[in-house]
Amino acid sequence: MVSAPLPDPVPAEEYEQCPVTDVLRRVGDKWTVLVVVLLGRRPYRFNELHRAIATISQRMLTRTLRGLETDGLVHREVFPTNPPSVEYRLTPLGESLLVPLSALADWVMEHRTDIAAARSAHAAERGDDVTAP
Amino acid sequence: MVSAPLPDPVPAEEYEQCPVTDVLRRVGDKWTVLVVVLLGRRPYRFNELHRAIATISQRMLTRTLRGLETDGLVHREVFPTNPPSVEYRLTPLGESLLVPLSALADWVMEHRTDIAAARSAHAAERGDDVTAP
DNA sequence: CGGTATCCAGAGAGATACTG
DNA sequence: CAGTATCTCTCTGGATACCG
């Protein structure tokens, strides 16, 4: 069932601020989904996440977490220990997002060979040599 | 059901070329989903799509369609009429993508007020004046 | 430990002009 | 009609250094 009955000449402003577009752009960024999936298993502290995601920069981890926090998908809790520790975990809203996200991931895993095949075919058709250096 | 049992220290290269990440970035771009949804209703010709999406540039429409074609989600067919016309339509693979995409869209529509509320709350907490110029 | 602040490179995206 | 070619600008993402 598709939710939006979408007018045909899609209005400019309406699309720009469409909440669906908005969320898609968020999950389409480089790290958000990975962070959500990790936090879906258990809470993490900041540097714990940093270690778990080998190649993320501190800056991008912070930005990603802030974005998720702003949207109410992740909860940030500071414990006044020494040294201080900050725990991140999914909110119920964040957990509920895992459901459609998993569905999409499953679709990809189910069809990834089709996509790979299409890419090869397209490259071959254009005369590209896929095996070239 | 989640498809990927995901190792904890997420390996650098593995993540970079993960097919799921790959597809998420595609649907996270500005126009892809809109084009897929429109083509989900019926085939379109190039300029017909251009008119249907008020604010897209010719260049971005071309690029978006090429990307979808490369991945085997859209079929491009040229009719040697005069003037020439080119029709775009979803492949079966493209149509199957509409299912998980709709699920995600439905999630967003269901929870958009929660997200909006979280954003307001977060802005207020930070002392931002949402009504400011 | 858990961040900010700054600076910088590259991809994404748009405007415009031209073409088979 | 259905594009391609340029040029430009913004925005994302990364490296580095510093702070409570």
mmCIF file of C-alpha atoms (C1' of nucleotides) in Angstrom:
data_model
loop_
_atom_site.group_PDB
_atom_site.id
_atom_site.type_symbol
_atom_site.label_atom_id
_atom_site.label_comp_id
_atom_site.label_asym_id
_atom_site.label_seq_id
_atom_site.Cartn_x
_atom_site.Cartn_y
_atom_site.Cartn_z
ATOM 1 C CA MET A 1 0.000 0.000 0.000
ATOM 2 C CA VAL A 2 1.447 3.319 -1.060
ATOM 3 C CA SER A 3 0.646 6.183 1.263
ATOM 4 C CA ALA A 4 0.947 9.271 -0.936
ATOM 5 C CA PRO A 5 -1.466 9.651 -3.872
ATOM 6 C CA LEU A 6 1.049 12.113 -5.382
ATOM 7 C CA PRO A 7 -0.244 14.719 -7.842
ATOM 8 C CA ASP A 8 1.137 14.470 -11.339
ATOM 9 C CA PRO A 9 2.758 17.782 -11.938
ATOM 10 C CA VAL A 10 4.658 17.487 -8.665
ATOM 11 C CA PRO A 11 4.627 20.938 -7.034
ATOM 12 C CA ALA A 12 8.038 22.420 -6.367
ATOM 13 C CA GLU A 13 7.776 23.424 -2.706
ATOM 14 C CA GLU A 14 5.679 20.453 -1.712
ATOM 15 C CA TYR A 15 8.401 18.099 -2.830
ATOM 16 C CA GLU A 16 11.216 20.084 -1.266
ATOM 17 C CA GLN A 17 9.698 19.766 2.184
ATOM 18 C CA CYS A 18 8.123 16.340 1.830
ATOM 19 C CA PRO A 19 8.741 14.391 5.037
ATOM 20 C CA VAL A 20 9.380 11.180 3.116
ATOM 21 C CA THR A 21 12.031 12.817 0.954
ATOM 22 C CA ASP A 22 13.457 14.230 4.116
ATOM 23 C CA VAL A 23 13.857 10.878 5.860
ATOM 24 C CA LEU A 24 15.176 9.228 2.716
ATOM 25 C CA ARG A 25 17.934 11.794 2.523
ATOM 26 C CA ARG A 26 18.817 11.108 6.118
ATOM 27 C CA VAL A 27 19.041 7.342 5.736
ATOM 28 C CA GLY A 28 20.809 7.901 2.433
ATOM 29 C CA ASP A 29 23.740 9.600 4.084
ATOM 30 C CA LYS A 30 26.912 7.690 4.609
ATOM 31 C CA TRP A 31 26.675 6.560 8.231
ATOM 32 C CA THR A 32 23.163 6.905 9.631
ATOM 33 C CA VAL A 33 21.874 3.454 8.802
ATOM 34 C CA LEU A 34 24.974 1.737 10.107
ATOM 35 C CA VAL A 35 24.721 3.595 13.397
ATOM 36 C CA VAL A 36 21.017 2.813 13.699
ATOM 37 C CA VAL A 37 21.622 -0.871 13.059
ATOM 38 C CA LEU A 38 24.409 -1.070 15.632
ATOM 39 C CA LEU A 39 22.329 0.756 18.232
ATOM 40 C CA GLY A 40 19.518 -1.619 17.377
ATOM 41 C CA ARG A 41 21.459 -4.385 19.069
ATOM 42 C CA ARG A 42 22.406 -2.607 22.251
ATOM 43 C CA PRO A 43 23.353 0.825 23.641
ATOM 44 C CA TYR A 44 26.824 2.120 22.894
ATOM 45 C CA ARG A 45 29.068 4.755 24.360
ATOM 46 C CA PHE A 46 30.628 7.312 22.066
ATOM 47 C CA ASN A 47 34.106 5.893 21.697
ATOM 48 C CA GLU A 48 32.714 2.408 21.690
ATOM 49 C CA LEU A 49 30.793 3.299 18.548
ATOM 50 C CA HIS A 50 33.871 4.979 17.182
ATOM 51 C CA ARG A 51 35.828 1.764 17.564
ATOM 52 C CA ALA A 52 32.980 -0.345 16.190
ATOM 53 C CA ILE A 53 32.902 1.689 12.991
ATOM 54 C CA ALA A 54 36.468 1.446 11.878
ATOM 55 C CA THR A 55 36.612 4.278 9.364
ATOM 56 C CA ILE A 56 34.254 6.978 10.637
ATOM 57 C CA SER A 57 35.772 10.270 11.745
ATOM 58 C CA GLN A 58 34.933 11.713 15.114
ATOM 59 C CA ARG A 59 33.271 14.643 13.437
ATOM 60 C CA MET A 60 30.995 12.511 11.289
ATOM 61 C CA LEU A 61 30.047 10.263 14.190
ATOM 62 C CA THR A 62 29.067 13.310 16.212
ATOM 63 C CA ARG A 63 27.092 14.799 13.339
ATOM 64 C CA THR A 64 25.328 11.536 12.617
ATOM 65 C CA LEU A 65 24.359 11.049 16.252
ATOM 66 C CA ARG A 66 23.188 14.649 16.570
ATOM 67 C CA GLY A 67 21.003 14.250 13.515
ATOM 68 C CA LEU A 68 19.442 11.091 14.867
ATOM 69 C CA GLU A 69 18.946 12.722 18.250
ATOM 70 C CA THR A 70 17.289 15.748 16.676
ATOM 71 C CA ASP A 71 14.801 13.516 14.910
ATOM 72 C CA GLY A 72 14.044 11.610 18.081
ATOM 73 C CA LEU A 73 15.462 8.326 16.823
ATOM 74 C CA VAL A 74 18.324 8.144 19.313
ATOM 75 C CA HIS A 75 18.479 9.030 22.982
ATOM 76 C CA ARG A 76 21.637 10.532 24.448
ATOM 77 C CA GLU A 77 22.286 10.138 28.152
ATOM 78 C CA VAL A 78 25.222 11.578 30.080
ATOM 79 C CA PHE A 79 26.471 9.754 33.160
ATOM 80 C CA PRO A 80 28.483 12.009 35.510
ATOM 81 C CA THR A 81 31.092 9.351 36.174
ATOM 82 C CA ASN A 82 34.815 9.907 36.150
ATOM 83 C CA PRO A 83 35.814 9.950 33.397
ATOM 84 C CA PRO A 84 32.432 11.044 32.036
ATOM 85 C CA SER A 85 30.572 8.623 29.825
ATOM 86 C CA VAL A 86 27.764 9.198 27.341
ATOM 87 C CA GLU A 87 25.432 6.474 26.263
ATOM 88 C CA TYR A 88 23.465 6.373 23.048
ATOM 89 C CA ARG A 89 20.529 4.103 22.403
ATOM 90 C CA LEU A 90 17.575 3.884 20.087
ATOM 91 C CA THR A 91 14.281 5.369 21.172
ATOM 92 C CA PRO A 92 11.132 3.339 20.504
ATOM 93 C CA LEU A 93 10.731 5.482 17.383
ATOM 94 C CA GLY A 94 14.226 4.541 16.302
ATOM 95 C CA GLU A 95 13.527 0.887 16.889
ATOM 96 C CA SER A 96 10.379 1.046 14.833
ATOM 97 C CA LEU A 97 12.416 2.405 11.930
ATOM 98 C CA LEU A 98 14.407 -0.813 11.886
ATOM 99 C CA VAL A 99 11.376 -2.616 10.497
ATOM 100 C CA PRO A 100 11.002 -0.860 7.117
ATOM 101 C CA LEU A 101 14.767 -0.508 6.948
ATOM 102 C CA SER A 102 15.184 -4.256 7.255
ATOM 103 C CA ALA A 103 12.581 -4.762 4.570
ATOM 104 C CA LEU A 104 14.606 -2.577 2.237
ATOM 105 C CA ALA A 105 17.824 -4.351 3.173
ATOM 106 C CA ASP A 106 16.169 -7.687 2.486
ATOM 107 C CA TRP A 107 15.023 -6.459 -0.910
ATOM 108 C CA VAL A 108 18.582 -5.470 -1.743
ATOM 109 C CA MET A 109 20.044 -8.791 -0.641
ATOM 110 C CA GLU A 110 17.408 -10.621 -2.625
ATOM 111 C CA HIS A 111 18.065 -8.680 -5.818
ATOM 112 C CA ARG A 112 21.704 -7.689 -5.623
ATOM 113 C CA THR A 113 22.727 -10.196 -8.280
ATOM 114 C CA ASP A 114 20.097 -8.721 -10.630
ATOM 115 C CA ILE A 115 21.506 -5.259 -10.016
ATOM 116 C CA ALA A 116 25.073 -6.429 -10.514
ATOM 117 C CA ALA A 117 24.058 -8.185 -13.737
ATOM 118 C CA ALA A 118 22.304 -5.068 -15.011
ATOM 119 C CA ARG A 119 25.392 -3.006 -14.348
ATOM 120 C CA SER A 120 27.642 -5.398 -16.207
ATOM 121 C CA ALA A 121 25.238 -5.589 -19.122
ATOM 122 C CA HIS A 122 24.953 -1.828 -19.290
ATOM 123 C CA ALA A 123 28.705 -1.382 -19.137
ATOM 124 C CA ALA A 124 29.207 -3.998 -21.862
ATOM 125 C CA GLU A 125 26.590 -2.369 -24.078
ATOM 126 C CA ARG A 126 28.364 0.931 -23.815
ATOM 127 C CA GLY A 127 31.550 -0.796 -24.904
ATOM 128 C CA ASP A 128 33.199 -0.399 -21.541
ATOM 129 C CA ASP A 129 35.722 -3.012 -20.618
ATOM 130 C CA VAL A 130 34.862 -3.979 -17.065
ATOM 131 C CA THR A 131 38.137 -5.822 -16.680
ATOM 132 C CA ALA A 132 40.233 -2.894 -17.849
ATOM 133 C CA PRO A 133 42.713 -1.214 -15.420
ATOM 134 C CA MET B 1 13.830 -10.237 9.780
ATOM 135 C CA VAL B 2 17.142 -8.508 9.366
ATOM 136 C CA SER B 3 19.314 -9.925 6.630
ATOM 137 C CA ALA B 4 22.837 -8.970 7.680
ATOM 138 C CA PRO B 5 24.274 -10.353 10.928
ATOM 139 C CA LEU B 6 26.841 -7.505 10.835
ATOM 140 C CA PRO B 7 30.167 -7.972 12.639
ATOM 141 C CA ASP B 8 30.833 -5.558 15.473
ATOM 142 C CA PRO B 9 34.021 -3.849 14.491
ATOM 143 C CA VAL B 10 32.579 -3.072 11.055
ATOM 144 C CA PRO B 11 35.378 -3.641 8.527
ATOM 145 C CA ALA B 12 36.249 -0.603 6.464
ATOM 146 C CA GLU B 13 36.186 -1.990 2.946
ATOM 147 C CA GLU B 14 33.257 -4.279 3.547
ATOM 148 C CA TYR B 15 31.089 -1.345 4.481
ATOM 149 C CA GLU B 16 32.279 0.843 1.630
ATOM 150 C CA GLN B 17 31.116 -1.654 -0.966
ATOM 151 C CA CYS B 18 28.083 -3.045 0.843
ATOM 152 C CA PRO B 19 25.238 -3.427 -1.662
ATOM 153 C CA VAL B 20 22.688 -2.237 0.868
ATOM 154 C CA THR B 21 24.625 0.939 1.564
ATOM 155 C CA ASP B 22 24.893 1.339 -2.150
ATOM 156 C CA VAL B 23 21.172 1.193 -2.813
ATOM 157 C CA LEU B 24 20.396 3.406 0.157
ATOM 158 C CA ARG B 25 22.614 6.105 -1.242
ATOM 159 C CA ARG B 26 20.846 5.822 -4.555
ATOM 160 C CA VAL B 27 17.356 6.175 -3.112
ATOM 161 C CA GLY B 28 18.690 8.870 -0.811
ATOM 162 C CA ASP B 29 19.553 11.158 -3.677
ATOM 163 C CA LYS B 30 17.285 14.024 -4.473
ATOM 164 C CA TRP B 31 15.203 12.705 -7.367
ATOM 165 C CA THR B 32 15.442 8.945 -7.727
ATOM 166 C CA VAL B 33 12.516 7.960 -5.540
ATOM 167 C CA LEU B 34 10.214 10.529 -7.083
ATOM 168 C CA VAL B 35 11.030 9.284 -10.567
ATOM 169 C CA VAL B 36 10.527 5.662 -9.539
ATOM 170 C CA VAL B 37 7.171 6.440 -7.984
ATOM 171 C CA LEU B 38 5.967 8.331 -11.059
ATOM 172 C CA LEU B 39 7.118 5.559 -13.375
ATOM 173 C CA GLY B 40 5.362 3.148 -11.032
ATOM 174 C CA ARG B 41 2.046 4.505 -12.264
ATOM 175 C CA ARG B 42 2.716 4.424 -15.977
ATOM 176 C CA PRO B 43 5.480 4.873 -18.571
ATOM 177 C CA TYR B 44 6.605 8.422 -19.301
ATOM 178 C CA ARG B 45 8.472 10.105 -22.095
ATOM 179 C CA PHE B 46 11.435 12.289 -21.276
ATOM 180 C CA ASN B 47 9.860 15.708 -21.491
ATOM 181 C CA GLU B 48 6.687 14.397 -19.998
ATOM 182 C CA LEU B 49 8.663 13.494 -16.895
ATOM 183 C CA HIS B 50 10.363 16.851 -17.065
ATOM 184 C CA ARG B 51 7.014 18.601 -16.963
ATOM 185 C CA ALA B 52 5.689 16.294 -14.245
ATOM 186 C CA ILE B 53 8.585 17.201 -11.946
ATOM 187 C CA ALA B 54 8.349 20.940 -11.875
ATOM 188 C CA THR B 55 11.777 21.807 -10.530
ATOM 189 C CA ILE B 56 14.169 19.188 -11.862
ATOM 190 C CA SER B 57 16.818 20.311 -14.315
ATOM 191 C CA GLN B 58 17.261 18.518 -17.612
ATOM 192 C CA ARG B 59 20.696 17.411 -16.549
ATOM 193 C CA MET B 60 19.565 15.890 -13.264
ATOM 194 C CA LEU B 61 16.654 14.112 -14.907
ATOM 195 C CA THR B 62 19.022 12.562 -17.418
ATOM 196 C CA ARG B 63 21.468 11.512 -14.734
ATOM 197 C CA THR B 64 18.760 10.077 -12.524
ATOM 198 C CA LEU B 65 17.289 8.048 -15.378
ATOM 199 C CA ARG B 66 20.728 6.812 -16.438
ATOM 200 C CA GLY B 67 21.470 5.674 -12.934
ATOM 201 C CA LEU B 68 18.211 3.775 -12.718
ATOM 202 C CA GLU B 69 18.790 2.286 -16.133
ATOM 203 C CA THR B 70 22.283 1.157 -15.171
ATOM 204 C CA ASP B 71 20.927 -0.660 -12.148
ATOM 205 C CA GLY B 72 18.231 -2.355 -14.225
ATOM 206 C CA LEU B 73 15.363 -0.586 -12.484
ATOM 207 C CA VAL B 74 14.191 1.382 -15.496
ATOM 208 C CA HIS B 75 13.920 0.401 -19.140
ATOM 209 C CA ARG B 76 14.605 2.969 -21.843
ATOM 210 C CA GLU B 77 13.067 2.449 -25.241
ATOM 211 C CA VAL B 78 13.600 4.661 -28.280
ATOM 212 C CA PHE B 79 10.847 4.941 -30.871
ATOM 213 C CA PRO B 80 12.120 6.127 -34.252
ATOM 214 C CA THR B 81 9.199 8.462 -34.805
ATOM 215 C CA ASN B 82 9.470 12.008 -36.033
ATOM 216 C CA PRO B 83 10.207 13.791 -33.834
ATOM 217 C CA PRO B 84 11.904 10.951 -31.961
ATOM 218 C CA SER B 85 10.400 9.864 -28.689
ATOM 219 C CA VAL B 86 11.921 7.922 -25.810
ATOM 220 C CA GLU B 87 9.857 6.049 -23.312
ATOM 221 C CA TYR B 88 10.908 5.159 -19.800
ATOM 222 C CA ARG B 89 9.214 2.554 -17.679
ATOM 223 C CA LEU B 90 9.966 0.433 -14.658
ATOM 224 C CA THR B 91 11.362 -3.033 -15.154
ATOM 225 C CA PRO B 92 9.919 -5.837 -13.005
ATOM 226 C CA LEU B 93 12.920 -5.281 -10.740
ATOM 227 C CA GLY B 94 12.017 -1.611 -10.476
ATOM 228 C CA GLU B 95 8.427 -2.456 -9.665
ATOM 229 C CA SER B 96 9.496 -4.833 -6.944
ATOM 230 C CA LEU B 97 11.458 -2.014 -5.342
ATOM 231 C CA LEU B 98 8.224 -0.087 -4.882
ATOM 232 C CA VAL B 99 7.171 -2.539 -2.188
ATOM 233 C CA PRO B 100 9.888 -1.886 0.440
ATOM 234 C CA LEU B 101 9.953 1.759 -0.613
ATOM 235 C CA SER B 102 6.264 2.079 0.125
ATOM 236 C CA ALA B 103 6.793 0.431 3.485
ATOM 237 C CA LEU B 104 9.386 3.054 4.322
ATOM 238 C CA ALA B 105 7.135 5.850 3.070
ATOM 239 C CA ASP B 106 4.308 4.496 5.196
ATOM 240 C CA TRP B 107 6.556 4.462 8.241
ATOM 241 C CA VAL B 108 7.430 8.098 7.639
ATOM 242 C CA MET B 109 3.821 9.150 7.212
ATOM 243 C CA GLU B 110 2.892 7.281 10.351
ATOM 244 C CA HIS B 111 5.609 8.871 12.460
ATOM 245 C CA ARG B 112 6.161 12.285 10.916
ATOM 246 C CA THR B 113 4.460 14.076 13.794
ATOM 247 C CA ASP B 114 6.789 12.308 16.239
ATOM 248 C CA ILE B 115 9.772 13.441 14.216
ATOM 249 C CA ALA B 116 8.476 16.985 13.965
ATOM 250 C CA ALA B 117 7.840 17.024 17.718
ATOM 251 C CA ALA B 118 11.335 15.742 18.446
ATOM 252 C CA ARG B 119 12.834 18.465 16.290
ATOM 253 C CA SER B 120 10.872 21.193 18.042
ATOM 254 C CA ALA B 121 11.775 19.813 21.457
ATOM 255 C CA HIS B 122 15.428 19.568 20.530
ATOM 256 C CA ALA B 123 15.468 23.101 19.146
ATOM 257 C CA ALA B 124 13.747 24.435 22.260
ATOM 258 C CA GLU B 125 16.193 22.650 24.547
ATOM 259 C CA ARG B 126 19.097 24.217 22.753
ATOM 260 C CA GLY B 127 17.533 27.617 23.344
ATOM 261 C CA ASP B 128 16.828 28.170 19.677
ATOM 262 C CA ASP B 129 13.898 30.387 18.896
ATOM 263 C CA VAL B 130 11.971 28.549 16.220
ATOM 264 C CA THR B 131 9.897 31.628 15.454
ATOM 265 C CA ALA B 132 12.923 33.901 15.026
ATOM 266 C CA PRO B 133 13.649 35.458 11.599
ATOM 267 C "C1'" DC C 1 36.344 10.483 27.470
ATOM 268 C "C1'" DG C 2 33.522 13.011 24.544
ATOM 269 C "C1'" DG C 3 33.328 16.208 22.214
ATOM 270 C "C1'" DT C 4 34.081 21.572 19.125
ATOM 271 C "C1'" DA C 5 36.347 24.452 15.834
ATOM 272 C "C1'" DT C 6 38.620 25.039 11.488
ATOM 273 C "C1'" DC C 7 39.988 24.153 7.155
ATOM 274 C "C1'" DC C 8 39.833 21.714 2.795
ATOM 275 C "C1'" DA C 9 38.769 18.396 -1.173
ATOM 276 C "C1'" DG C 10 35.394 16.227 -3.903
ATOM 277 C "C1'" DA C 11 30.833 14.827 -5.146
ATOM 278 C "C1'" DG C 12 26.136 16.413 -5.877
ATOM 279 C "C1'" DA C 13 23.250 19.537 -7.962
ATOM 280 C "C1'" DG C 14 21.701 23.555 -10.804
ATOM 281 C "C1'" DA C 15 21.784 27.209 -14.827
ATOM 282 C "C1'" DT C 16 22.684 27.940 -19.351
ATOM 283 C "C1'" DA C 17 23.779 27.074 -24.008
ATOM 284 C "C1'" DC C 18 24.194 24.078 -27.766
ATOM 285 C "C1'" DT C 19 23.094 19.610 -30.887
ATOM 286 C "C1'" DG C 20 21.325 15.342 -33.663
ATOM 287 C "C1'" DC D 1 12.169 15.973 -28.657
ATOM 288 C "C1'" DA D 2 15.775 14.268 -26.105
ATOM 289 C "C1'" DG D 3 19.474 14.942 -24.883
ATOM 290 C "C1'" DT D 4 25.168 16.665 -24.132
ATOM 291 C "C1'" DA D 5 28.644 20.147 -22.683
ATOM 292 C "C1'" DT D 6 30.308 23.592 -19.501
ATOM 293 C "C1'" DC D 7 30.545 26.233 -15.735
ATOM 294 C "C1'" DT D 8 29.456 27.175 -11.045
ATOM 295 C "C1'" DC D 9 28.092 26.662 -6.400
ATOM 296 C "C1'" DT D 10 26.761 24.234 -2.378
ATOM 297 C "C1'" DC D 11 26.956 20.657 0.703
ATOM 298 C "C1'" DT D 12 28.845 16.389 2.422
ATOM 299 C "C1'" DG D 13 32.482 14.273 4.379
ATOM 300 C "C1'" DG D 14 37.273 13.930 6.095
ATOM 301 C "C1'" DA D 15 41.839 15.611 8.558
ATOM 302 C "C1'" DT D 16 43.630 18.018 12.114
ATOM 303 C "C1'" DA D 17 43.968 20.503 16.294
ATOM 304 C "C1'" DC D 18 42.217 21.882 20.496
ATOM 305 C "C1'" DC D 19 38.995 21.860 25.003
ATOM 306 C "C1'" DG D 20 36.171 20.632 29.478
#
